[in-house]
Coordinates of C-alpha atoms and ligand atoms in Angstrom, one line a residue:
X10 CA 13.1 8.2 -27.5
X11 CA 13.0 4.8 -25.8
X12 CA 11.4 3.8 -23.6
X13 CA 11.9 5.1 -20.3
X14 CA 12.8 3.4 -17.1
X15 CA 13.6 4.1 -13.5
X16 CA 15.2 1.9 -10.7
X17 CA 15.4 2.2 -6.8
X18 CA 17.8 1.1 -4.8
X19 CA 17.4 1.3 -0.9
X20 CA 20.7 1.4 1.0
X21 CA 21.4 0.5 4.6
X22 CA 22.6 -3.2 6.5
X23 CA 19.6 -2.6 8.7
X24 CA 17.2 -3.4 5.7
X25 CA 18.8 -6.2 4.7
X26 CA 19.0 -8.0 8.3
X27 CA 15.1 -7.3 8.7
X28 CA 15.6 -5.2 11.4
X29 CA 13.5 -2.5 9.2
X30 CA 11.0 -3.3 6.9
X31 CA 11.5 -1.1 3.1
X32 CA 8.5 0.9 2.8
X33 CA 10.1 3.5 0.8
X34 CA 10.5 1.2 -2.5
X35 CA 6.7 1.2 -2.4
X36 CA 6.6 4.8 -2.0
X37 CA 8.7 5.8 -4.9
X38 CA 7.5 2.8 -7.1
X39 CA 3.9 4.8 -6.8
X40 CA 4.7 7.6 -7.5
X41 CA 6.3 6.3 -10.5
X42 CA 3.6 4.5 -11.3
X43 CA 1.1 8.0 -11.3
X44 CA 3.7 9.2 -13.8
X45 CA 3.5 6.8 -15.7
X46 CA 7.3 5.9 -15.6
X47 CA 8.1 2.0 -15.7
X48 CA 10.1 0.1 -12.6
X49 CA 11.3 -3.2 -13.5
X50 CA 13.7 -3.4 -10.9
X51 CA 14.3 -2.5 -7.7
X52 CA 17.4 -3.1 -5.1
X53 CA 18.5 -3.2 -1.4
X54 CA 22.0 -2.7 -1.0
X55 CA 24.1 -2.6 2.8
X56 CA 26.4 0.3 4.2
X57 CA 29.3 -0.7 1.9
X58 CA 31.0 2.3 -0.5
X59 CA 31.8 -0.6 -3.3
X60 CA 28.9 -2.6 -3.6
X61 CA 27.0 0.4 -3.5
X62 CA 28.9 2.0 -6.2
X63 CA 28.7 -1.4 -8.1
X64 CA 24.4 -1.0 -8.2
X65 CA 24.8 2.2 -8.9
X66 CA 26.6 1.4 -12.3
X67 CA 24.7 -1.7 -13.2
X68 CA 21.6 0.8 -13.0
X69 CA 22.5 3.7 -14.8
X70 CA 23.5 1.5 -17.5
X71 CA 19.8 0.4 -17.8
X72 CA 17.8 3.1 -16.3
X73 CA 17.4 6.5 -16.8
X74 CA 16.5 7.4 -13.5
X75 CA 18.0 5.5 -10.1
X76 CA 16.9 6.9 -7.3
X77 CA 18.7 6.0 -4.0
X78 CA 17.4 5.7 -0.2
X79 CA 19.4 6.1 2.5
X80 CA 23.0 6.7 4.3
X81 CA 23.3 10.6 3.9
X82 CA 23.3 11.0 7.4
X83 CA 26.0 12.7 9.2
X84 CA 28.9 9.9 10.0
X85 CA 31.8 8.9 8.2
X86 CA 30.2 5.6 7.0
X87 CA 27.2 7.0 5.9
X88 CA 28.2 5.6 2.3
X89 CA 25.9 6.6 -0.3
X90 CA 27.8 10.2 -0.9
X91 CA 31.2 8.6 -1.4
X92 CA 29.7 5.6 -3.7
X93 CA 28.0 7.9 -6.0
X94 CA 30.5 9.8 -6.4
X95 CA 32.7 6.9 -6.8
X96 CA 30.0 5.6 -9.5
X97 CA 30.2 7.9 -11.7
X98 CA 34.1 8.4 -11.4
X99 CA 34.1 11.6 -9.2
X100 CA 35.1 13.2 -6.2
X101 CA 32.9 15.0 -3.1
X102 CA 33.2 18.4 -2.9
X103 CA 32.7 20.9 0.0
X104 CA 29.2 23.1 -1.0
X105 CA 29.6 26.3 1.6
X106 CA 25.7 27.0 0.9
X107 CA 24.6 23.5 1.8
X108 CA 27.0 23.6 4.6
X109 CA 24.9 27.1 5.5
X110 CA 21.9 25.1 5.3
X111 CA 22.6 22.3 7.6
X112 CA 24.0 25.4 10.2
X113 CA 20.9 26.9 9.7
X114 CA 18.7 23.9 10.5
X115 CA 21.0 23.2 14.0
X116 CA 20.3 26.9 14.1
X117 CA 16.8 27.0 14.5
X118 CA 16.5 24.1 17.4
X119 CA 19.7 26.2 19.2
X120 CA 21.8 23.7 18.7
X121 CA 25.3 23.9 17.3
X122 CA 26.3 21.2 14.4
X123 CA 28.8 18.6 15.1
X124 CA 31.8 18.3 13.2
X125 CA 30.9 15.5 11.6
X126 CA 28.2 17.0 10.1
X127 CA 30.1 18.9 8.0
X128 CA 30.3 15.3 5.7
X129 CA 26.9 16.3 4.6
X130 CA 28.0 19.6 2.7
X131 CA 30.4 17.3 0.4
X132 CA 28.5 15.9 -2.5
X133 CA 30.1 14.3 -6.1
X134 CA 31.2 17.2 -8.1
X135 CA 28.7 18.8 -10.5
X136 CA 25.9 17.7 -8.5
X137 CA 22.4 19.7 -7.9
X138 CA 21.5 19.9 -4.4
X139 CA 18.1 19.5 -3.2
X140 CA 17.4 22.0 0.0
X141 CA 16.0 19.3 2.5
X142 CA 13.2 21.8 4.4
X143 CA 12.5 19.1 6.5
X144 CA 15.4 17.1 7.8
X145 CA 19.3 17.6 7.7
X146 CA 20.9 15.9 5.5
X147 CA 20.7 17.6 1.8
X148 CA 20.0 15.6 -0.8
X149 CA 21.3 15.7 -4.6
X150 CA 20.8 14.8 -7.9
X151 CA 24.0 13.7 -10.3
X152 CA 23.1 13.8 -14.2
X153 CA 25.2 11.7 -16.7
X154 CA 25.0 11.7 -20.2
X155 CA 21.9 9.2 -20.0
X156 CA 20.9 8.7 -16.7
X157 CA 20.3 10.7 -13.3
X158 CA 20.7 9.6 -9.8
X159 CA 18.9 10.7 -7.1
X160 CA 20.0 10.2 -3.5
X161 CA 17.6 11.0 -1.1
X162 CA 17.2 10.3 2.5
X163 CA 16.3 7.1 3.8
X164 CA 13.5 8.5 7.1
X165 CA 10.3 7.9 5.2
X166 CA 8.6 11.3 5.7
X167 CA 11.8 13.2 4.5
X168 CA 11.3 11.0 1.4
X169 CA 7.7 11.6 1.0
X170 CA 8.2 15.5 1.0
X171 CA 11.3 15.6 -1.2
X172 CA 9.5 12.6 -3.5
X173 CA 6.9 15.0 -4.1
X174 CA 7.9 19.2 -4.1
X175 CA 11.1 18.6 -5.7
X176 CA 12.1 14.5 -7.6
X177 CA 8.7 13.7 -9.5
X178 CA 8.6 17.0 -11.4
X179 CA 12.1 17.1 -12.0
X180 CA 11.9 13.5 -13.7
X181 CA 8.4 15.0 -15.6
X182 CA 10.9 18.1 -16.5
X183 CA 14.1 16.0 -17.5
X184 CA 12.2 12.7 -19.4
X185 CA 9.3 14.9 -20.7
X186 CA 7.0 12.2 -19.0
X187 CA 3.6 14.1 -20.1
X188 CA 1.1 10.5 -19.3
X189 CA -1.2 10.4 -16.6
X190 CA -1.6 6.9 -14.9
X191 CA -5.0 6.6 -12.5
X192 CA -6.3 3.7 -10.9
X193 CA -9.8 2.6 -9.4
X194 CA -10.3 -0.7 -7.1
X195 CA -13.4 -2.6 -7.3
X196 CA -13.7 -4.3 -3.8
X197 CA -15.7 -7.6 -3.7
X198 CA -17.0 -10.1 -1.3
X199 CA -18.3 -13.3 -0.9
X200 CA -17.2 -14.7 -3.9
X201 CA -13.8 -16.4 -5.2
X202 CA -11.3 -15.5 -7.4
X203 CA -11.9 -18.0 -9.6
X204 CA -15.6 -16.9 -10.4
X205 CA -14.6 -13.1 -11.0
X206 CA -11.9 -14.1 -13.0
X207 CA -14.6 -16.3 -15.5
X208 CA -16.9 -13.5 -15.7
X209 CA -14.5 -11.0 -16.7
X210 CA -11.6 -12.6 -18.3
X211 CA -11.8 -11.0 -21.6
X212 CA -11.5 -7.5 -19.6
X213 CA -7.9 -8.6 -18.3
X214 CA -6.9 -9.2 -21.4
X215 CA -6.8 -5.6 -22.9
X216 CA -4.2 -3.0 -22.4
X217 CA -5.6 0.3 -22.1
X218 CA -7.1 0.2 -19.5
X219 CA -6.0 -2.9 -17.9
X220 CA -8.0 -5.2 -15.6
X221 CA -6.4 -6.9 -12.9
X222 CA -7.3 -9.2 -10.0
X223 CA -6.2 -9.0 -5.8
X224 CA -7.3 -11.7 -4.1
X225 CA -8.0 -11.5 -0.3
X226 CA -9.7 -14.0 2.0
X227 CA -13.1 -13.8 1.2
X228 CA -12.4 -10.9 -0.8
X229 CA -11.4 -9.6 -4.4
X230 CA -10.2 -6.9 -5.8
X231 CA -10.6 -6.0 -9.0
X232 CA -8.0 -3.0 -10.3
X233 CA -8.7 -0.8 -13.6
X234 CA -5.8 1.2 -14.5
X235 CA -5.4 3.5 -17.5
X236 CA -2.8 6.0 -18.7
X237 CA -2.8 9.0 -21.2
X238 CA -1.8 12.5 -21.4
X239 CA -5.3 14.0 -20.9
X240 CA -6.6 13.7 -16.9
X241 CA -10.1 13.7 -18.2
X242 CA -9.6 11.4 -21.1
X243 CA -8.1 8.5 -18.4
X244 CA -11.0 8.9 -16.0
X245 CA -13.5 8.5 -19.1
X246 CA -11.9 5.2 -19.8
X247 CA -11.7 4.2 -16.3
X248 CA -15.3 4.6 -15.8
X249 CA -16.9 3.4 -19.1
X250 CA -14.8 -0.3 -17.8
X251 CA -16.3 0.1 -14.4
X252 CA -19.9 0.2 -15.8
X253 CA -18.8 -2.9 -17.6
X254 CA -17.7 -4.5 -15.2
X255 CA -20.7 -3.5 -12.5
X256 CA -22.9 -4.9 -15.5
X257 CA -20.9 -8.3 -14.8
X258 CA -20.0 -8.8 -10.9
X259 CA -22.0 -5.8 -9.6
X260 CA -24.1 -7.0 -7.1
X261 CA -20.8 -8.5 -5.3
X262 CA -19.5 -4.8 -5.6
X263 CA -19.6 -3.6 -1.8
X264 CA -17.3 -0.4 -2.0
X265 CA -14.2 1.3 -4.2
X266 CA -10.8 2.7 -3.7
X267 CA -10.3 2.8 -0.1
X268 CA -13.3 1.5 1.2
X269 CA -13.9 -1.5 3.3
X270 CA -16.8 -4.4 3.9
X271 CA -16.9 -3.3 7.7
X272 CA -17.3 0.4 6.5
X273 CA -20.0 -0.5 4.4
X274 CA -22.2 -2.5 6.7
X275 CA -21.6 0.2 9.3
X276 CA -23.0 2.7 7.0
X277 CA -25.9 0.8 6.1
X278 CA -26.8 -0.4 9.4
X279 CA -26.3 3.1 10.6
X280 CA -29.0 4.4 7.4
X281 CA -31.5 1.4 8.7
X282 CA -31.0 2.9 12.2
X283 CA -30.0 -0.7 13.2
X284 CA -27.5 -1.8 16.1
X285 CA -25.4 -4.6 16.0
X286 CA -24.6 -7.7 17.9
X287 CA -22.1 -10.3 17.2
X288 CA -21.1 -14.2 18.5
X289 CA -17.9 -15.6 17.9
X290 CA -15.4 -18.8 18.4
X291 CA -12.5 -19.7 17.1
X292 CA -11.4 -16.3 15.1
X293 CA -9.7 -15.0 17.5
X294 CA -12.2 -12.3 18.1
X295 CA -11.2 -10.7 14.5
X296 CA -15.1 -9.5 14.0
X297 CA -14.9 -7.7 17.2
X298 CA -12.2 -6.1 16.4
X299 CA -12.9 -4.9 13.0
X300 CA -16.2 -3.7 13.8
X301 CA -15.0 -1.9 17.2
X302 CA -12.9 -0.2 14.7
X303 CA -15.3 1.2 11.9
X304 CA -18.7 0.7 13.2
X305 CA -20.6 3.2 15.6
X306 CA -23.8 0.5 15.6
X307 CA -21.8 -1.6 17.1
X308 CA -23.7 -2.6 20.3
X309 CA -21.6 -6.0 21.7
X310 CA -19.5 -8.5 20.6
X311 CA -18.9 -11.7 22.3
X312 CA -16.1 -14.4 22.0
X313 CA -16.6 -17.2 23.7
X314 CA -14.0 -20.1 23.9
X315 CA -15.9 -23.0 22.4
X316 CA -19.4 -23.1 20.8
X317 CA -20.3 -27.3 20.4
X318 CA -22.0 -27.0 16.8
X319 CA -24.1 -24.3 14.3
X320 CA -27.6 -25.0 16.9
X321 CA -26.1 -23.8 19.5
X322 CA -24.3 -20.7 17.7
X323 CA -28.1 -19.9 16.6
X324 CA -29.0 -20.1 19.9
X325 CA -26.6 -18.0 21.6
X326 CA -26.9 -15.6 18.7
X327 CA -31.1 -15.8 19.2
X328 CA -30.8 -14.6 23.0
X329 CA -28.1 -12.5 22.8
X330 CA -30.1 -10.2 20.1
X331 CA -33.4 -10.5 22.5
X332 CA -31.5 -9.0 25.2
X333 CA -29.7 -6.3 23.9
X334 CA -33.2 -5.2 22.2
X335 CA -31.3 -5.3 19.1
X336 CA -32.5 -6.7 15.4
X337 CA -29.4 -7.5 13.8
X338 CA -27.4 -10.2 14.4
X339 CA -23.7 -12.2 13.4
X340 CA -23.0 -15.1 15.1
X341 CA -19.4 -17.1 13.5
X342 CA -17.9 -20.5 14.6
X343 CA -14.7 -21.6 12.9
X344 CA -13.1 -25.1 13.8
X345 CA -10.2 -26.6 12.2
X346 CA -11.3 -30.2 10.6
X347 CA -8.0 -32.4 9.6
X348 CA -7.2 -30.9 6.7
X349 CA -9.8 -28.3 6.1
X350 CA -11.4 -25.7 8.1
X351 CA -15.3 -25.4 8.9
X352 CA -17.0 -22.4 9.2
X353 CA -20.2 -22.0 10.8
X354 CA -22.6 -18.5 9.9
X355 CA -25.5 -17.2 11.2
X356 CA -26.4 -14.1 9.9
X357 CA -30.1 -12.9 10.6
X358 CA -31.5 -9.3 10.2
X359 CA -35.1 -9.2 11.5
X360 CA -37.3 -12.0 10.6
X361 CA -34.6 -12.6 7.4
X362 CA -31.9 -15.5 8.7
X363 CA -29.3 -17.3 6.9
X364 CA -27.4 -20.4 8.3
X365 CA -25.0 -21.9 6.8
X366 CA -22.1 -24.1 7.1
X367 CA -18.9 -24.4 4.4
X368 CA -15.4 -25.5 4.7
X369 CA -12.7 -23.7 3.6
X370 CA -9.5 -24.9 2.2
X371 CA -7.1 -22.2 2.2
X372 CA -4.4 -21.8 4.9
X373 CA -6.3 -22.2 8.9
X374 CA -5.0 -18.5 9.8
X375 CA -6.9 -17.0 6.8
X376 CA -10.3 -18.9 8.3
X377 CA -11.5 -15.9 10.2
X378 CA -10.8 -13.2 8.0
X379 CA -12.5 -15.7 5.2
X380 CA -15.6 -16.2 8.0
X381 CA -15.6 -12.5 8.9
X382 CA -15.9 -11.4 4.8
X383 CA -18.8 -14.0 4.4
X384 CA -20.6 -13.1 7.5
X385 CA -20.4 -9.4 6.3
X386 CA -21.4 -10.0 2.8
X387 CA -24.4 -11.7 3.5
X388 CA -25.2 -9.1 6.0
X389 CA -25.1 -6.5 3.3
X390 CA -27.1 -7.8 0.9
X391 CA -29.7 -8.6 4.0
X392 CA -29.4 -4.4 4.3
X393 CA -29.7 -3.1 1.2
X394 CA -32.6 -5.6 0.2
Ligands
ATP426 P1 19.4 10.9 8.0 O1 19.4 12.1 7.2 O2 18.3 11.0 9.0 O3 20.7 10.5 8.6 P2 19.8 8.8 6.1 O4 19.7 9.2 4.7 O5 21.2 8.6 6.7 O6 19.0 9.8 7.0 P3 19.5 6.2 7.0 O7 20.4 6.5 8.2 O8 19.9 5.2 6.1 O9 19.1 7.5 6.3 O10 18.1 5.8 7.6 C1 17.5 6.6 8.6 C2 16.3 5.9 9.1 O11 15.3 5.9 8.1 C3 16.5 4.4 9.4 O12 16.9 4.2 10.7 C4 15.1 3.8 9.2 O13 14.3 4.0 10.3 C5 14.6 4.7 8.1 N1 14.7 4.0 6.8 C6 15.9 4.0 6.0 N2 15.7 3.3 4.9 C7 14.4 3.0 4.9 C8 13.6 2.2 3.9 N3 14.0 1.8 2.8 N4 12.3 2.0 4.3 C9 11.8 2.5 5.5 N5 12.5 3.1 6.4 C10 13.8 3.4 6.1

């Protein structure tokens, strides 16, 4: 068989004006992606029968799975019902069990259905309904000879739920997808892009598993991802290219998956029984924030409005730590320059300080986060030396 291809189309004006950012695209094209079944396109369409019905062809022609979010609610111009069915040259038809269904669901919070929801029993002829156990509106699948279309709701936990118990096994079932795709993140700091790239640019250029690069301000991740049929197999190959890898750039390595730099520190400083205190100017008090968040040795963080130059941050830093009785210490200054930004750090643990001042090119917003990555970094290596 070919090979095998799926595309999404998200339906509803509201997505197209902005009014509503499309998370479910990402959701879907994941869990694609952990079946190991190929998106190369993806579509937003508005509340219009026609130009729905038009996607809808131009995909099925291509794909062999298009999965639709969106307009199955209850009112006359919820379109996608009418514009699949017009798709694929059919008509809706009244389903007395799904019609029981959406009763029963008004049922249970003792309400009675409207009329209009009655619109959500018709779907194209032929079609499989999906019971919807936790919303209204059933959803349905429509097979053709090479294609199927899926038309699920567009409320991002109905999605989720149907995404999971009922669409991805039926595309395993139907397209005999048998590969596994898994995926482990790398997460970096205090070095750039450009350096990781050097020291493991032959890695990015094989194919199973691949190597790939994210960078962040400050930060960069590195993404293995491998695919087979055998779970154990793909995690075998996943690791053997992370001990590579940690051979190369591990000492920059400060966590994996889901992890973050705050958590880190927080965990280390928490290990070393060591309380935190923290300076800063000009970030908008980003390091406060993200350390209020993760970091139970948090002791104080200060933002003050303007610190004159990287002396006087040290200074501040220096009595700030004496009086909170603490021994660990980040003090950050950033200061637009013309062009470039200029970032001041003083990290010091103990007797161990580090002062430093660099510019930084990138875009002035990024600045802090950049600062805040450095600062943390640097902190790090301070706590696990
Ligand atoms: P319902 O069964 O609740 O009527 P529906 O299938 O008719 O659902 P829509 O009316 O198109 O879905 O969307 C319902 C709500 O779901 C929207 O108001 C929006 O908040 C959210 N939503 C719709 N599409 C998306 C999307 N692509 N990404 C994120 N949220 C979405």
């Amino acid at each position: 068989m070919t090979n095998m291809e799926a595309e999404i189309i998200t339906i509803g004006t509201e997505l197209l004006l902005g009014e509503i950012v499309d998370t479910n695209t990402r959701t879907i094209a994941r869990a694609l992606r952990d079946i190991g079944l190929d998106l190369y396109r993806t579509a937003t369409v508005g509340d219009n029968v026609e130009r729905i019905a038009q996607a809808v062809q131009e995909s099925i022609e291509r794909a062999q799975a298009v999965i639709t979010t969106g307009g199955l609610g209850p009112t006359v111009d919820d379109p996608t019902r009418q514009a699949i069915a017009q798709a694929v040259h059919t008509t809706l038809e009244f389903r007395p069990e799904l019609w029981e269904q959406i009763r029963a669901h008004y049922t249970r919070y003792d309400r009675e259905p409207s009329e209009n929801s009655r619109q959500m029993a018709f779907i194209p002829h032929g079609a499989i309904p999906i019971a919807n156990p936790v919303g209204t509106a059933p959803a349905f699948i429509v097979e053709t000879e090479h294609s199927a279309i899926i038309s699920l709701p567009g409320v991002p936990a109905e999605l989720r739920v149907l995404l999971e118990q009922e669409v991805i096994p039926y595309l395993q079932r139907r397209l005999q997808l048998k590969d596994v795709i898994k995926t482990r993140i790398l997460r970096t700091a205090g070095v750039g892009e450009s350096w990781v790239d050097e020291q493991i640019a032959d890695l990015e250029r094989l194919s199973n598993p691949t190597v790939g690069l994210a960078a962040h301000p400050g930060r960069v991740d590195i993404r293995i991802t491998a695919k087979g049929e055998d779970a154990d197999k793909v995690q075998e190959r996943i690791a053997e290219m992370e001990d590579v890898i940690r051979q190369r750039v591990g000492e920059y390595i400060f966590g994996t998956d889901e992890e973050t730099l705050e958590g880190a520190v927080s965990e280390l400083l928490q290990s070393s029984d060591s309380k935190l205190v923290t300076i800063e100017s000009g970030t908008e008090g980003l390091i406060t924030r993200l350390l209020t968040e993760s970091c139970a040795s948090f002791e104080s963080g200060e933002i003050l409005p303007d610190i004159p130059n990287i002396e006087d941050l040290e200074q501040i830093l220096e009595s700030t730590i004496q009086n909170h009785g603490v021994d660990v210490g980040i003090g950050i200054r950033v200061q637009p320059e013309e062009d470039l930004t200029k970032v001041d750090l003083v990290v010091r643990r103990g007797d161990d300080m580090i002062c430093f001042t660099r510019t930084y090119g990138g875009p002035p917003e990024y600045a802090p986060y950049w600062a805040a990555s450095h600062a943390l970094e640097i902190l790090r290596k301070q706590l696990i030396s």
